[in-house]
CSV table of C-alpha atoms in Angstrom, one decimal:
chain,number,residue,atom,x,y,z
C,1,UNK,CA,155.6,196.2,135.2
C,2,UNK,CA,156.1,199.4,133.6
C,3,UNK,CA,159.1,201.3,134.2
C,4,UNK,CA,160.1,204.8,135.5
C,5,UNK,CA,157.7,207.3,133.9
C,6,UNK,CA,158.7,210.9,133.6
C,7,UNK,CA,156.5,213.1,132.0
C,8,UNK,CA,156.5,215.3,129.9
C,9,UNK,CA,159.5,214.6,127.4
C,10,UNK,CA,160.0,217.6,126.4
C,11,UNK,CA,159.2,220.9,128.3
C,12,UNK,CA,160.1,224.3,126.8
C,13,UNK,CA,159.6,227.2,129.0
C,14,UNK,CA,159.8,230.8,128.6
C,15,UNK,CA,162.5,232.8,131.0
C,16,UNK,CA,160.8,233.4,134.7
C,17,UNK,CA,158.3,230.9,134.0
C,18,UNK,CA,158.0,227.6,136.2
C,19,UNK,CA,158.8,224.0,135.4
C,20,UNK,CA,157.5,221.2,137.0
C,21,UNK,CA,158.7,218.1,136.0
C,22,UNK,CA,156.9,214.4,136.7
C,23,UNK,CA,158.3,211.0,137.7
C,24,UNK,CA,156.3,208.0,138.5
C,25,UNK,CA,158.8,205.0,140.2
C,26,UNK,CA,158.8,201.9,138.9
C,27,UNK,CA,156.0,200.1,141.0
C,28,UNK,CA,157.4,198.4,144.7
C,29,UNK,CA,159.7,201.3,144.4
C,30,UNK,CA,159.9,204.2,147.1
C,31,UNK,CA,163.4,206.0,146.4
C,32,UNK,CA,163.9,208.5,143.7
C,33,UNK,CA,166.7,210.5,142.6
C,34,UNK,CA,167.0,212.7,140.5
C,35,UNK,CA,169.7,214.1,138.2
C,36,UNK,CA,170.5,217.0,136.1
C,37,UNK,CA,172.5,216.2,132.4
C,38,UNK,CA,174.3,219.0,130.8
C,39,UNK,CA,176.4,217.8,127.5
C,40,UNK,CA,179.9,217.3,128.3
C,41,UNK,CA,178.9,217.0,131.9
C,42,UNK,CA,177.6,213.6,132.2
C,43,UNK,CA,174.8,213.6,135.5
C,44,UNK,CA,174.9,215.5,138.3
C,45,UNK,CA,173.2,214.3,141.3
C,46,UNK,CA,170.4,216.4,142.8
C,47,UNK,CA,168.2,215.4,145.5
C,48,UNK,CA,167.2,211.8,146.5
C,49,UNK,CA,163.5,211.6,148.6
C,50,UNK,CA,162.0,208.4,149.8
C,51,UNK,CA,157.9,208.9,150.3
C,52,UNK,CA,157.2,212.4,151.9
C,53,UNK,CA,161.3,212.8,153.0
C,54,UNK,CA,164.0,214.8,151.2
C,55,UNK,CA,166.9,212.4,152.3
C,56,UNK,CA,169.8,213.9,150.3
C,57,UNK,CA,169.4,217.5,148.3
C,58,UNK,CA,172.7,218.5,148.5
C,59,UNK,CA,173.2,218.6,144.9
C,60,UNK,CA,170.0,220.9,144.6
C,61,UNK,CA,170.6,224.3,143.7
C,62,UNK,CA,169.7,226.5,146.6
C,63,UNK,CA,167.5,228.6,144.7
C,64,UNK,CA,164.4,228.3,142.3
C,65,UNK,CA,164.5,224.2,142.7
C,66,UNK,CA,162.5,222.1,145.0
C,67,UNK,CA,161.4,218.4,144.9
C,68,UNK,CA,158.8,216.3,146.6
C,69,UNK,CA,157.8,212.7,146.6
C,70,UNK,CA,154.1,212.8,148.1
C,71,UNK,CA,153.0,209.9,149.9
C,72,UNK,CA,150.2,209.8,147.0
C,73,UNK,CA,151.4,210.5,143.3
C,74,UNK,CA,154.7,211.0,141.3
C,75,UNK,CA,158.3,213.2,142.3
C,76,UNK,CA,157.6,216.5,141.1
C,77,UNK,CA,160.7,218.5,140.5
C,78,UNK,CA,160.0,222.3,140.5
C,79,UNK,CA,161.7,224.4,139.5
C,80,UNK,CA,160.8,228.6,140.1
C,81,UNK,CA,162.2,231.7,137.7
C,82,UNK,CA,163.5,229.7,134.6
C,83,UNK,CA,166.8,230.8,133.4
C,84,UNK,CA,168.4,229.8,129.8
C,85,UNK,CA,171.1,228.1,132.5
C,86,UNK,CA,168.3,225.7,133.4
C,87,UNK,CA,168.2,224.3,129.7
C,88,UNK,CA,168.9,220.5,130.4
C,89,UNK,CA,167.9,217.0,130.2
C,90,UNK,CA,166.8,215.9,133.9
C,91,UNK,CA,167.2,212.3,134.3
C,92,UNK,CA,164.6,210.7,137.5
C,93,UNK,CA,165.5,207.4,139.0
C,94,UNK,CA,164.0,204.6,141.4
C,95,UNK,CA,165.6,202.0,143.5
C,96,UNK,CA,163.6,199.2,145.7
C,97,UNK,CA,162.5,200.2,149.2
C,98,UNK,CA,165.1,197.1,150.2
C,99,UNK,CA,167.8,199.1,150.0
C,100,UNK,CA,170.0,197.6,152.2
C,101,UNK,CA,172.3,196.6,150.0
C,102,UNK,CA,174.3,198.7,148.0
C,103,UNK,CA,174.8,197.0,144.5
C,104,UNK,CA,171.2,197.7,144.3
C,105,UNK,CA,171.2,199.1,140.5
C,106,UNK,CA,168.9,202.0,139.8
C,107,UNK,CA,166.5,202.6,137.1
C,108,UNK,CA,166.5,205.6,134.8
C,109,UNK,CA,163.0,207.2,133.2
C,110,UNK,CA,163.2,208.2,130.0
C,111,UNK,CA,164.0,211.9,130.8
C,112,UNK,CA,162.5,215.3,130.3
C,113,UNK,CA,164.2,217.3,128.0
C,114,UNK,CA,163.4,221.3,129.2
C,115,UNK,CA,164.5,224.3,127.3
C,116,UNK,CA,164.7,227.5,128.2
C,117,UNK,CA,163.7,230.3,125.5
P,1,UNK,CA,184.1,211.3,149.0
P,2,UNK,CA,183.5,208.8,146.5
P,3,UNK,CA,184.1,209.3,143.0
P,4,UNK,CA,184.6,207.9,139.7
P,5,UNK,CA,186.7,209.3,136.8
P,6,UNK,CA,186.2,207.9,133.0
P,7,UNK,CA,189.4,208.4,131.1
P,8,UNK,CA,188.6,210.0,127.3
P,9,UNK,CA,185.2,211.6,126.8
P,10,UNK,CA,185.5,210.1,123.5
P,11,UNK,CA,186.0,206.9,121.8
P,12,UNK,CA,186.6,205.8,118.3
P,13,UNK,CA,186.7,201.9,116.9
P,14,UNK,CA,186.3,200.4,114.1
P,15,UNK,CA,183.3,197.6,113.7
P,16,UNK,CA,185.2,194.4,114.7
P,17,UNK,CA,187.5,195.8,116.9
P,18,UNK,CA,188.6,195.9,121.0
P,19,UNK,CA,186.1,198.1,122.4
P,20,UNK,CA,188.0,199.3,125.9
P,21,UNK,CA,186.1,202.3,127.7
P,22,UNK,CA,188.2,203.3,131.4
P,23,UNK,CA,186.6,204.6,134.6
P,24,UNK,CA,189.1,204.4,137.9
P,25,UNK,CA,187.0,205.6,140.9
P,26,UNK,CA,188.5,206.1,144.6
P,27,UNK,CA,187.1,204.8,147.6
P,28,UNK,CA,187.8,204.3,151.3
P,29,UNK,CA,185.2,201.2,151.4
P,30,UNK,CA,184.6,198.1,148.7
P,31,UNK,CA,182.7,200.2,146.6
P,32,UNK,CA,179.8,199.0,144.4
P,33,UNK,CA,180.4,200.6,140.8
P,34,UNK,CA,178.4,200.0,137.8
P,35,UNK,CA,178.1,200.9,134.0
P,36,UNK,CA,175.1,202.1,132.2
P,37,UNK,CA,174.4,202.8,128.6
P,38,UNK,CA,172.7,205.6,126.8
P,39,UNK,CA,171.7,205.7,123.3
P,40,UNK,CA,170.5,209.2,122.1
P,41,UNK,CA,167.3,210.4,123.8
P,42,UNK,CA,167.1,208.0,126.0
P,43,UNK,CA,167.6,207.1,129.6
P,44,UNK,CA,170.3,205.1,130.9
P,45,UNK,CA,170.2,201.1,131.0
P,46,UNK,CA,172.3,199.0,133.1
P,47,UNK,CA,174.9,197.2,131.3
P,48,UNK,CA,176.8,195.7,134.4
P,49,UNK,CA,177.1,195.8,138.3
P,50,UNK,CA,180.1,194.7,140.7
P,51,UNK,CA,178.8,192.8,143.4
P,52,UNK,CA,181.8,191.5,145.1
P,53,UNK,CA,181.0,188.0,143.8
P,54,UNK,CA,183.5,188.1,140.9
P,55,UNK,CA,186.1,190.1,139.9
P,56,UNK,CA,185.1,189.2,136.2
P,57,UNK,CA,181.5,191.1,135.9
P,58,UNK,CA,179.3,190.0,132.9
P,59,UNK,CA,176.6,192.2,131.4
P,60,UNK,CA,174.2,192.6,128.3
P,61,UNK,CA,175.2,192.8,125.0
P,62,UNK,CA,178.4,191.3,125.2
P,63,UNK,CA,180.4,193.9,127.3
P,64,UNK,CA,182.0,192.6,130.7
P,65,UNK,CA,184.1,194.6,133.0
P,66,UNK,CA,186.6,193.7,135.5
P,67,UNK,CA,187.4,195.1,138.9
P,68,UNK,CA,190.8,195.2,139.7
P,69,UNK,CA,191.5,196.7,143.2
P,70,UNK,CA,194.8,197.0,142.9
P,71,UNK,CA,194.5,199.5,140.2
P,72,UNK,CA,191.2,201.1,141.2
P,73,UNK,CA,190.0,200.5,138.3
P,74,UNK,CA,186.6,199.1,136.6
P,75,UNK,CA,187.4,199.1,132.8
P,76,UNK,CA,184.8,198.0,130.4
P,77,UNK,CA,185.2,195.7,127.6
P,78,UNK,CA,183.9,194.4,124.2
P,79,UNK,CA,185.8,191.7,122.4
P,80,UNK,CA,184.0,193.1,118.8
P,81,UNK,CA,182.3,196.0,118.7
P,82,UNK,CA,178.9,196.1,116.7
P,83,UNK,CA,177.8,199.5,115.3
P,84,UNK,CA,174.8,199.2,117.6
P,85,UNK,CA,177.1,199.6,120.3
P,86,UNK,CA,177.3,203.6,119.7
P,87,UNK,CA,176.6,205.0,122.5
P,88,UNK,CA,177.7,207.0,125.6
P,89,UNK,CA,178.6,204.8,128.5
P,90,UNK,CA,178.8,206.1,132.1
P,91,UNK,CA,180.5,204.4,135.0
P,92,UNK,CA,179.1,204.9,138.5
P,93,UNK,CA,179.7,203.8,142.2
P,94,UNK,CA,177.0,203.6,145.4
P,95,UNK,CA,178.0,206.4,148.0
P,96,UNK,CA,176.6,204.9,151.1
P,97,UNK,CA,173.2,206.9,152.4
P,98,UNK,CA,172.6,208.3,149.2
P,99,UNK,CA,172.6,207.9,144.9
P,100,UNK,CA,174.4,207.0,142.2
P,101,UNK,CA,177.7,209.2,141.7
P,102,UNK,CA,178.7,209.3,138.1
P,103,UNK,CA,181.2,210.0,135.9
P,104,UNK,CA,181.4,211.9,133.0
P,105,UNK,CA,180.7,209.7,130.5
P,106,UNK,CA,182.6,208.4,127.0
P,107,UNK,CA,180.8,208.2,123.4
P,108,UNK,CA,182.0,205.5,121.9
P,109,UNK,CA,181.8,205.6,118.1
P,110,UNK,CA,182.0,202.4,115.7
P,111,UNK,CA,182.8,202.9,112.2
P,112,UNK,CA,182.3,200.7,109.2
């Protein structure tokens, strides 16, 4: 069972361009969060989606970043306009679709290191 | 609001030594907190979850953590730290309807 696939590694954009960043869940797995890392920050939530639903975006920026989960294919986190600010390592997650209970853990891809030129 | 807070961004032992990493969250509810592990350029690994079963949580690699509710607190522990252990660990607790809230995270460095 492979495990949460984000792709690509390492993204470097020039300013105004667009990212769009990949994340395959671990298989039997229909949440995804994901999370922004900036160093000395640790991870800052910002948007959890279950298949085709945007349940929580309230950490999203309210500009230039959107996310979806298609009921067919991986979270694609978009983001429009890049600014050096955006330079980060952006962390997707996946949890069972049993989430009922809450010490359900969740599992980290390997990231996707963008930078911003 | 949930959150947690992770006392000392940075941590220095020697190989052999205690290894103690802090994280105190707040919480109206039992929370459900957890520590993951990263090592550099990677994602983070679960090292430990509290479940309510046990106080006493036991995890990979050695490292336990206790949840003490008195105190608010969910320290992590390592009788002897290895220098594979060099890392930066992040403590986190379930927010009901939504993710993973986590702290800020502390490096831990072992040295020889």
């Amino acid at each position: 069972n492979a495990g949460v696939m984000q792709n690509p590694r390492h993204l470097v954009r020039r300013r105004g361009q667009e990212a769009r960043l990949r994340c395959s869940p671990m298989k039997g797995h229909s949440h995804v969060y994901w999370y922004r890392q900036l160093p000395e920050e640790g991870l800052k939530f910002m948007v959890y989606l279950q298949k085709e639903n945007i349940i929580d975006e309230s950490g999203m920026p309210k500009e230039r970043f959107s996310a979806e989960f298609p009921k067919e294919g991986p979270s694609i986190l978009r983001i429009q306009q890049v600014v050096r600010g955006d330079s980060a390592a952006y962390f997707c997650a996946s949890s069972p679709a049993d989430r009922g209970a809450l010490n359900t853990e969740a599992f980290f891809g390997q990231g996707t290191r963008l930078t911003v030129v | 609001a949930q959150s947690v807070t992770q006392l000392g961004s940075h941590v220095s032992v020697s190989e052999g030594a205690l290894v103690l990493l802090r994280c105190n969250y707040s919480s109206s509810v039992p929370p459900y907190l957890f520590w993951y592990v990263q090592y550099p350029n990677q994602g983070l690994q679960l090292l430990l979850k509290y479940t309510s079963a046990a106080t006493l949580v036991k995890g990979i690699n050695g490292f336990e953590a206790e949840f003490k509710k008195s105190e608010t607190s969910f320290h992590l522990t390592k009788p002897s730290a290895h220098m594979s252990d060099a890392a930066e660990y992040f403590c986190a607790v379930n927010q009901a309807g939504t993710a993973l809230i986590f702290g800020k995270g502390t490096t831990l460095s072992v040295s020889s």
